[in-house]
Short mmCIF file of C-alpha atoms and ligand atoms in Angstrom, two decimals:
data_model
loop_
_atom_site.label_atom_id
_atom_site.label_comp_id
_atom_site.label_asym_id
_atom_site.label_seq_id
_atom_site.Cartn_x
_atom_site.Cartn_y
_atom_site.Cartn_z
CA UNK A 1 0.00 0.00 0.00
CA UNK A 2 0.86 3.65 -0.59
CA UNK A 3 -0.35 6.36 1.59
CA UNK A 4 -1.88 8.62 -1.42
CA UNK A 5 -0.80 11.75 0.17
CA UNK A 6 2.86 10.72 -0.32
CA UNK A 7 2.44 11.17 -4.37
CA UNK A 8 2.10 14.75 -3.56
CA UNK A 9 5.69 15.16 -1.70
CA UNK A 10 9.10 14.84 -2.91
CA UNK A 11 10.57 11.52 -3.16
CA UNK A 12 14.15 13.21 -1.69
CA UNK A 13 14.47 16.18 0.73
CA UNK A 14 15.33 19.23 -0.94
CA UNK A 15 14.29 17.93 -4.05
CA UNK A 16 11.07 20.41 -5.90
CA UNK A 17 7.38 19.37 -5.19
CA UNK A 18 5.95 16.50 -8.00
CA UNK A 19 3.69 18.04 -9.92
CA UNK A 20 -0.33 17.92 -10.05
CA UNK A 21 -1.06 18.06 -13.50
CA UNK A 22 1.35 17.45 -16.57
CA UNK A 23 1.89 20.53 -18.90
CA UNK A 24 0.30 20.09 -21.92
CA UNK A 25 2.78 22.06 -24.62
CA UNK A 26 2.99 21.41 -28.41
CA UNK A 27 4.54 17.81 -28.50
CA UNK A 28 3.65 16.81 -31.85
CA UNK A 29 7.05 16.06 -32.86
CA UNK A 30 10.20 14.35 -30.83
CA UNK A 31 13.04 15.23 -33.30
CA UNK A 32 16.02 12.25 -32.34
CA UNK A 33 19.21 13.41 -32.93
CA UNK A 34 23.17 11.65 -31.84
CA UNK A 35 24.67 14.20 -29.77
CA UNK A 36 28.06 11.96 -30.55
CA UNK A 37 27.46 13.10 -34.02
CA UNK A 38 29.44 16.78 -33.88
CA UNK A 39 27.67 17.87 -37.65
CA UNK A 40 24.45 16.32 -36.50
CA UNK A 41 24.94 18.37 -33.02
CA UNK A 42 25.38 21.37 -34.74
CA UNK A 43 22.26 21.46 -36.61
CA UNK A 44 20.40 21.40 -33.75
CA UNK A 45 19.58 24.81 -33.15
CA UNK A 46 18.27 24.93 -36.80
CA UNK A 47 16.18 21.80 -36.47
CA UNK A 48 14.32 22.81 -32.94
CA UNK A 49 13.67 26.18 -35.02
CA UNK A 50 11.13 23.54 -36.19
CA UNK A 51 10.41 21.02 -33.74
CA UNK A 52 8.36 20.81 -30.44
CA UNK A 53 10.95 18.78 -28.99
CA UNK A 54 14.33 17.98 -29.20
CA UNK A 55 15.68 14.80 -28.62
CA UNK A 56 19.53 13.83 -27.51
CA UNK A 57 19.69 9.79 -28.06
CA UNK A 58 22.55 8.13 -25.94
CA UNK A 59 20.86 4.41 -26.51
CA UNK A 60 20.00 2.60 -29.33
CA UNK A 61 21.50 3.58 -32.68
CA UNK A 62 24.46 5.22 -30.57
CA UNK A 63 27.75 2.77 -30.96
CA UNK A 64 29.06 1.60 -28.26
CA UNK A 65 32.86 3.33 -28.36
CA UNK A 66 30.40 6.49 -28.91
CA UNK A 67 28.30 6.54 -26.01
CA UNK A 68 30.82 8.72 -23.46
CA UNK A 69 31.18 11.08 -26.47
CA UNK A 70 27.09 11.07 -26.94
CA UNK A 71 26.59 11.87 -23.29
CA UNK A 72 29.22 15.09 -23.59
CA UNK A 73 27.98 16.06 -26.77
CA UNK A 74 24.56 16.67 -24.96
CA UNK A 75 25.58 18.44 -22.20
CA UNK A 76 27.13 21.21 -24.50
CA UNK A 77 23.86 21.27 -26.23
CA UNK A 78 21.93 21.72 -22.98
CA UNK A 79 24.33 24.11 -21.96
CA UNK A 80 24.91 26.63 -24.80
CA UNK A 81 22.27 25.53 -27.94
CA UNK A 82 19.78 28.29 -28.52
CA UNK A 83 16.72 26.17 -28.83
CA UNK A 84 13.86 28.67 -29.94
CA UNK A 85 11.69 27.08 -27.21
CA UNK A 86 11.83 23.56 -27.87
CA UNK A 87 11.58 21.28 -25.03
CA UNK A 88 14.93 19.56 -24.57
CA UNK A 89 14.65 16.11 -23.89
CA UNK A 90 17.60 12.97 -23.26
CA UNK A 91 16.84 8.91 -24.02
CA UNK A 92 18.84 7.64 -21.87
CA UNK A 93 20.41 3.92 -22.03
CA UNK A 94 18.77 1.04 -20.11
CA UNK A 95 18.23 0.95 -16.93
CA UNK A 96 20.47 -2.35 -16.89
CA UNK A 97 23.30 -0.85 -19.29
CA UNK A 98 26.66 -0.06 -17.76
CA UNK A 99 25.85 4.08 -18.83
CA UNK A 100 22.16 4.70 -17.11
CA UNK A 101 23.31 5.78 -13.85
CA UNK A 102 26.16 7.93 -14.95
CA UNK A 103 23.74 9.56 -17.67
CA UNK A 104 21.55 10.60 -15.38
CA UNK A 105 24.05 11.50 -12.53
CA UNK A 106 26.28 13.57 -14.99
CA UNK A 107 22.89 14.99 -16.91
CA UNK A 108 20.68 16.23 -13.91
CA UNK A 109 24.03 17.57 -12.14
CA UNK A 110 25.12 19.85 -15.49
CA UNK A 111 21.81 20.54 -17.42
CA UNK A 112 19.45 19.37 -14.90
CA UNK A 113 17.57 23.32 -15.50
CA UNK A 114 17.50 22.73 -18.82
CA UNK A 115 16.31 18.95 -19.37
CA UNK A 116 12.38 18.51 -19.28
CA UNK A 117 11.98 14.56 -19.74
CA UNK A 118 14.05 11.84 -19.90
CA UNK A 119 12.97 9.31 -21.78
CA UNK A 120 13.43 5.63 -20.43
CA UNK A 121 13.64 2.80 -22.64
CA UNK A 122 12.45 -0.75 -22.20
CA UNK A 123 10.78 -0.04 -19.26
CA UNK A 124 8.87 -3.36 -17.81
CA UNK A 125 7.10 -2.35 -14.76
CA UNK A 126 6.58 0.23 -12.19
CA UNK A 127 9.38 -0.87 -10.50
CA UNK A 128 11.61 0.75 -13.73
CA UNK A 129 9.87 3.89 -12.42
CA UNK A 130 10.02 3.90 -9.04
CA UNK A 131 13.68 3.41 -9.59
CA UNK A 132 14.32 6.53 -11.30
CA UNK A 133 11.74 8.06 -9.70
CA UNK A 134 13.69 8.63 -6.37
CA UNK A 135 17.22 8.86 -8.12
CA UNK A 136 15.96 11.78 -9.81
CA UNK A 137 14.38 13.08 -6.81
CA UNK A 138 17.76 12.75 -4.54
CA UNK A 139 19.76 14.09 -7.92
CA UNK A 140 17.45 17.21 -8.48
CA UNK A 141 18.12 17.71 -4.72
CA UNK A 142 21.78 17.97 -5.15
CA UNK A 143 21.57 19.72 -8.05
CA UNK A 144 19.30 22.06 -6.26
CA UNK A 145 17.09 22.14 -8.94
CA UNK A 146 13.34 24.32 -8.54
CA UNK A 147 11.04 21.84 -11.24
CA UNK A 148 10.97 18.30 -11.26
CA UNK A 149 12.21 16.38 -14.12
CA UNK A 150 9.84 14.55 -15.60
CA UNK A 151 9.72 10.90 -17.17
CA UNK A 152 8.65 9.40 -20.53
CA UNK A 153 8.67 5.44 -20.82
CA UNK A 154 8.92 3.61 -24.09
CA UNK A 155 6.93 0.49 -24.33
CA UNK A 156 8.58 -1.91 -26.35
CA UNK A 157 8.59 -5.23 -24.61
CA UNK A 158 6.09 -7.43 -23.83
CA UNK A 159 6.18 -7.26 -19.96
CA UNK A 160 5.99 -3.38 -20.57
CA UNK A 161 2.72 -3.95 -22.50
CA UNK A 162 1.34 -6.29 -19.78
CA UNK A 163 2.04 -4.03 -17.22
CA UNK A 164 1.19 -0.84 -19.21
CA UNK A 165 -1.59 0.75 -16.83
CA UNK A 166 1.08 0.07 -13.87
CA UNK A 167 3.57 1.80 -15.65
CA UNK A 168 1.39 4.79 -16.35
CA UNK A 169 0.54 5.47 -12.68
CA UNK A 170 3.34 4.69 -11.06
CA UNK A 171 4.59 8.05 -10.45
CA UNK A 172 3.21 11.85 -10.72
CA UNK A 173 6.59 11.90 -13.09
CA UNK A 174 5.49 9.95 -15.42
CA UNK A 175 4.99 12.69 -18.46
CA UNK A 176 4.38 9.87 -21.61
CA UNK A 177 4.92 7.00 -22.86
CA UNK A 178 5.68 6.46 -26.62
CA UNK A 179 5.44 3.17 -28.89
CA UNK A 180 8.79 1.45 -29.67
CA UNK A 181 7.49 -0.77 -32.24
CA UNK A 182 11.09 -2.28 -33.41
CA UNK A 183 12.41 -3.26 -29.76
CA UNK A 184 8.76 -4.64 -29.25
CA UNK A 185 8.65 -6.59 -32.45
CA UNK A 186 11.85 -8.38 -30.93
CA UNK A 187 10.77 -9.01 -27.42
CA UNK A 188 7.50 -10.33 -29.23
CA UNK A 189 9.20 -12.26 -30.93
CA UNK A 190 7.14 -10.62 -33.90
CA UNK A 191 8.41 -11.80 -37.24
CA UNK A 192 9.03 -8.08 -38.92
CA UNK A 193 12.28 -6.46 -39.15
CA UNK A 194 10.75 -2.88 -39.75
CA UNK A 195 11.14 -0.24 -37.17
CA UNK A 196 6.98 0.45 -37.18
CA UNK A 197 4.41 0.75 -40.08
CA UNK A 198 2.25 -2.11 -41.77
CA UNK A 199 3.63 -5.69 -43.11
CA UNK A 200 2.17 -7.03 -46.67
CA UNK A 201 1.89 -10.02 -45.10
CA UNK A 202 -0.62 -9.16 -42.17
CA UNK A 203 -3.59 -8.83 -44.24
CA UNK A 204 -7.45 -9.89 -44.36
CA UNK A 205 -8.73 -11.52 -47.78
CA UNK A 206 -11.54 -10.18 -49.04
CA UNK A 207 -14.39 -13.83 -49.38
CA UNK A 208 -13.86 -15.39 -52.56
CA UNK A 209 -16.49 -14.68 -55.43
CA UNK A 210 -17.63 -17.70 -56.92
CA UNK A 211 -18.23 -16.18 -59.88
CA UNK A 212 -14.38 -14.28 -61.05
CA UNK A 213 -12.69 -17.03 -62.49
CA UNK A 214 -9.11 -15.64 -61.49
CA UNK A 215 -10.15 -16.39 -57.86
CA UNK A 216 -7.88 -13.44 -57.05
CA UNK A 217 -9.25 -11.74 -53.75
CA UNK A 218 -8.29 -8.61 -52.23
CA UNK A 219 -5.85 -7.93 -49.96
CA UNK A 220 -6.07 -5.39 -46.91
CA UNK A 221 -2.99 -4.41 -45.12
CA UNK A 222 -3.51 -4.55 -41.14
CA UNK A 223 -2.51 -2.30 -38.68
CA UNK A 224 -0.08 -4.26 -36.73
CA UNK A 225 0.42 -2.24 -33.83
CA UNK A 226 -3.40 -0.89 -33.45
CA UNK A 227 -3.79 -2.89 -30.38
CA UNK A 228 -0.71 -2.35 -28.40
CA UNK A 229 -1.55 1.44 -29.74
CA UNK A 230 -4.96 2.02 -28.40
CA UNK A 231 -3.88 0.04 -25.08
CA UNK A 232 -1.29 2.72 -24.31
CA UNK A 233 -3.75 5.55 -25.18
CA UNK A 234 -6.44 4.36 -22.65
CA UNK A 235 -3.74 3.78 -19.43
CA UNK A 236 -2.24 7.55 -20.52
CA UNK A 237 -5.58 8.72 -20.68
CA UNK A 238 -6.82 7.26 -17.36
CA UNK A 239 -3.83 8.98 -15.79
CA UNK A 240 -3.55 12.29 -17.08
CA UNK A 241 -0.16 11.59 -19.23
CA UNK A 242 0.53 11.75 -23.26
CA UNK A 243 0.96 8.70 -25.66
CA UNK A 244 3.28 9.28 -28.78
CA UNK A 245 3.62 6.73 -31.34
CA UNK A 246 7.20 6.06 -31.93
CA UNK A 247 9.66 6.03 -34.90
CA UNK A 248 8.68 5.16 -38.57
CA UNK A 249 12.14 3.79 -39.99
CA UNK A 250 11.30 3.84 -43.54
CA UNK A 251 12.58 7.70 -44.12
CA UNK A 252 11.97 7.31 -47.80
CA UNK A 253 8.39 6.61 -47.28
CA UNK A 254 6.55 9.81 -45.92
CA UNK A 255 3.17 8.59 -47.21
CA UNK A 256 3.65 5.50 -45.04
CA UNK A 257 5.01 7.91 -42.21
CA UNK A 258 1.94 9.99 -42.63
CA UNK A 259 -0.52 7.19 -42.38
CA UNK A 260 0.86 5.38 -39.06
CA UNK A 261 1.46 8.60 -37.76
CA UNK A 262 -2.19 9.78 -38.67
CA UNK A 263 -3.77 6.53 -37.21
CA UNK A 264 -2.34 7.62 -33.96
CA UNK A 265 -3.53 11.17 -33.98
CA UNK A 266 -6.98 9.52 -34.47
CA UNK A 267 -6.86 7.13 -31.62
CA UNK A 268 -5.36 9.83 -29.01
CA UNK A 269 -1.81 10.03 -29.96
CA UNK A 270 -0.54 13.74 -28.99
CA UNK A 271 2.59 13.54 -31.29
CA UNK A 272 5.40 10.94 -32.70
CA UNK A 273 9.20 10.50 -33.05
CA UNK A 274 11.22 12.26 -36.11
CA UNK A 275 14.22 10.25 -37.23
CA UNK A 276 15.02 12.48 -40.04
CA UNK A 277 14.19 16.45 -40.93
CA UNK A 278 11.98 14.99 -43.40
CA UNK A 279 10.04 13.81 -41.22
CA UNK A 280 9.41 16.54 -38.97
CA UNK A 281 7.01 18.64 -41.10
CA UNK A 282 4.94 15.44 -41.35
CA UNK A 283 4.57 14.69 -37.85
CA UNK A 284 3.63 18.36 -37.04
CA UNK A 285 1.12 18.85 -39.84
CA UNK A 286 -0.88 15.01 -38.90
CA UNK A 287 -0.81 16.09 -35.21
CA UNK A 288 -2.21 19.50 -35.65
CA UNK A 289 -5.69 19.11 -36.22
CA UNK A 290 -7.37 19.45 -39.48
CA UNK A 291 -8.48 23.39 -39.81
CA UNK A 292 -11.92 22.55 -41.35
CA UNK A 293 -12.65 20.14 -38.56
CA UNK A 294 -11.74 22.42 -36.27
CA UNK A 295 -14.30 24.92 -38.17
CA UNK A 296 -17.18 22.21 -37.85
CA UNK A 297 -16.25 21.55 -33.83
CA UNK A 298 -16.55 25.74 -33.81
CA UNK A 299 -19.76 25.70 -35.63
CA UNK A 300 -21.29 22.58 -32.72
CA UNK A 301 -20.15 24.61 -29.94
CA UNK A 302 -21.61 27.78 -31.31
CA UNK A 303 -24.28 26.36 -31.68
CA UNK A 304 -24.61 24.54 -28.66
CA UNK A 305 -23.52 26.81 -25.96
CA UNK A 306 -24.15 25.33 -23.29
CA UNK A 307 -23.43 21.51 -24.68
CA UNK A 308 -26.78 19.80 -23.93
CA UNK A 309 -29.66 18.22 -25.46
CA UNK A 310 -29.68 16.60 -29.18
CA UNK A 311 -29.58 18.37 -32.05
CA UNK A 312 -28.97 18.37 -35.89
CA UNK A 313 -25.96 19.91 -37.56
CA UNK A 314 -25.21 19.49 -41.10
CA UNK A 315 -27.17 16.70 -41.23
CA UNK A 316 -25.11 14.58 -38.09
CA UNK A 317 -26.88 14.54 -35.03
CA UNK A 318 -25.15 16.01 -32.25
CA UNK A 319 -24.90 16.14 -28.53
CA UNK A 320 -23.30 16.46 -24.82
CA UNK A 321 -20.77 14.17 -26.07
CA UNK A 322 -20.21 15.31 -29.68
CA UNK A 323 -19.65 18.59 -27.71
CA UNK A 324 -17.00 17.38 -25.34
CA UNK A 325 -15.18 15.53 -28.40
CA UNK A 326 -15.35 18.98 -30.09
CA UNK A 327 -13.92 21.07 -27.11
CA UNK A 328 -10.99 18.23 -27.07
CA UNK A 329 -10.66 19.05 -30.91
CA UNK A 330 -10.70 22.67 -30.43
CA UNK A 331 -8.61 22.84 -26.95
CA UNK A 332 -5.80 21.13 -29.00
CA UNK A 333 -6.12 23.48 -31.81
CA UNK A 334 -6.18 26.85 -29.31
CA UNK A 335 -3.20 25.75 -27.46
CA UNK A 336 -1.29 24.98 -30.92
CA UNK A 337 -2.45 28.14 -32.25
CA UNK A 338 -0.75 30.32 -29.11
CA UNK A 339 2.78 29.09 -30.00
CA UNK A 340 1.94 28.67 -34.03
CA UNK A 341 1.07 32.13 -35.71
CA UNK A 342 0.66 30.03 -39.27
CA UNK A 343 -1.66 27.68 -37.73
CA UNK A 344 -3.83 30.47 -35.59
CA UNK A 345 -4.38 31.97 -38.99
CA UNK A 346 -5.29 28.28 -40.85
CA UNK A 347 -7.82 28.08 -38.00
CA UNK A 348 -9.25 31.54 -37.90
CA UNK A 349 -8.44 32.12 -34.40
C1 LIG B 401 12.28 2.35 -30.36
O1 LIG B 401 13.09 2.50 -29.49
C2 LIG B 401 11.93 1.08 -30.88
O2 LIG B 401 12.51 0.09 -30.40
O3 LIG B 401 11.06 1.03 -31.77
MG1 LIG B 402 13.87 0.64 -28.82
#
């Protein structure tokens, strides 16, 4: 048992008060880049001139002889990069990796005011959490730090998955949790070796006609991770925290990118990784929402003020509820709008 009252106190003394409620900021893309990489480093500042969030990977993707260097790299980022107001985030290695603890010793200690989230990756249970959960706290303490760093699992093994809704309440630290569809693929022992998207082999036939003598039937791609997608949408949504999908590895394929990325945006998703600039422009145009649905959610509230009773629009029938999903539509777009002067002006506002 935990005494409820505790979530609302500092895991550390000295260390800043949890917060109540996550901020909800534009977080429509996570742009990943190698801080190891000194050219890739150095675009930075141009590339958050873009993004919602930046990204410093020191796991996956990061060699091994590179991850010391990846680990400086960031700190020099966090400590001089003019970011234009994107969030800087870290990904930190795993929590059973030789690096974890010195990441997030060295990272809190030298751009603890600077880092928002740090991203955990293969996170199985709430025990993952609670671990960092009071490292950070006694860190921030030393550090002296004011705001509480936050966290952001990735689900992307099995376990994870089981435990998902534990995972999402474990901690008032717990910012988000994002798909990892290629480390979960493995630990599902899933037989894809794409990093997200569909598979032309996980399809539904249409019946067969007894009439075409071809007998050819139609094929219809599935969405492979729809359930492990909607799953992490409802435990983020019971607890107040944000579900991203992950990465989309194909970088050549931005209609592919745009489709997984826009079947996430329907079922909840606030926003999704960027692997490459090209992708960046994609992920923020799917995740802002569409400006003439935002005009029809306008019109429903308009003209139901104060969001009762039933009533026709355009044909549809609407009520309470088609109200509330039309303030979620139009909250999104209003709080978009106040950082986005091209999108307040898309959506009239
Ligand atoms: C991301 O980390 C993934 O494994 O897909
Ligand atoms: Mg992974």
């Amino acid at each position: 048992m935990r005494n409820p009252r505790d979530f609302t106190k500092p895991l550390a003394i000295g260390a800043p008060m949890p917060l109540r409620e996550i901020p909800v900021t534009p977080s429509r893309v996570i742009h990943f880049f190698d801080p190891s990489n000194e050219s890739m480093a150095a675009k930075v500042p141009a590339l958050a001139a873009q993004s919602d969030i930046v990204l410093g990977n020191l796991e996956d993707g990061v060699p091994v002889e590179r991850k010391l260097a990846a680990r400086d790299g960031l700190i020099r980022v966090g400590r001089d990069a003019e970011l234009s107001g994107a969030a800087l985030w870290a990904r930190i290695n795993a929590l059973e990796s030789p690096w974890a603890l010195d990441e997030l010793t060295t990272l809190v200690g030298e751009i603890g005011d600077r880092l928002e989230v740090v991203m955990v990756p293969k996170v199985e249970g709430a025990w993952d959490i609670h671990y960092v959960d009071r490292l950070l706290a006694q860190l921030e303490a030393r550090a002296g730090l004011d705001r509480p760093i936050l966290v952001h699992a990735i689900l992307e093994t099995a376990l994870g998955v089981v435990n998902v809704e534990e995972i999402a309440a474990a901690s008032p630290r717990m910012q988000g949790m994002s798909l990892g569809p290629a480390d979960l693929a493995a630990s599902r022992r899933m037989k894809t070796t794409r990093v997200g998207g569909g598979h032309p082999g996980y399809v539904v036939l249409a019946d067969p006609d007894p009439d075409a003598a071809d007998g050819v039937r139609a094929a219809s791609q599935q969405d492979p991770w729809h359930y492990t997608l909607a799953r992490m949408v409802d435990a983020c949504a019971a607890t107040g925290i944000l579900p991203f999908y992950g990465p989309f590895g194909d970088i050549r394929d931005l209609a592919g990118c745009e489709a997984q990325f826009r079947a996430a945006f329907l079922l909840g998703c606030v926003g999704a990784w960027s692997l490459h600039p090209d992708q960046i422009e994609v992920a923020k145009r799917v995740f802002s929402p569409d400006p003439a649905e935002v005009a029809f959610a306008r019109k429903i509230v308009e003209a139901i003020p104060d969001g009762a009773g039933v009533h026709m629009i355009d044909g549809k029938m609407a009520d309470d509820a088609t109200w509330k999903q039309c303030q979620v539509m139009l909250t999104l777009a209003e709080m978009l709008a106040s950082k986005d002067p091209e999108l307040a002006k898309a959506y009239g506002f």
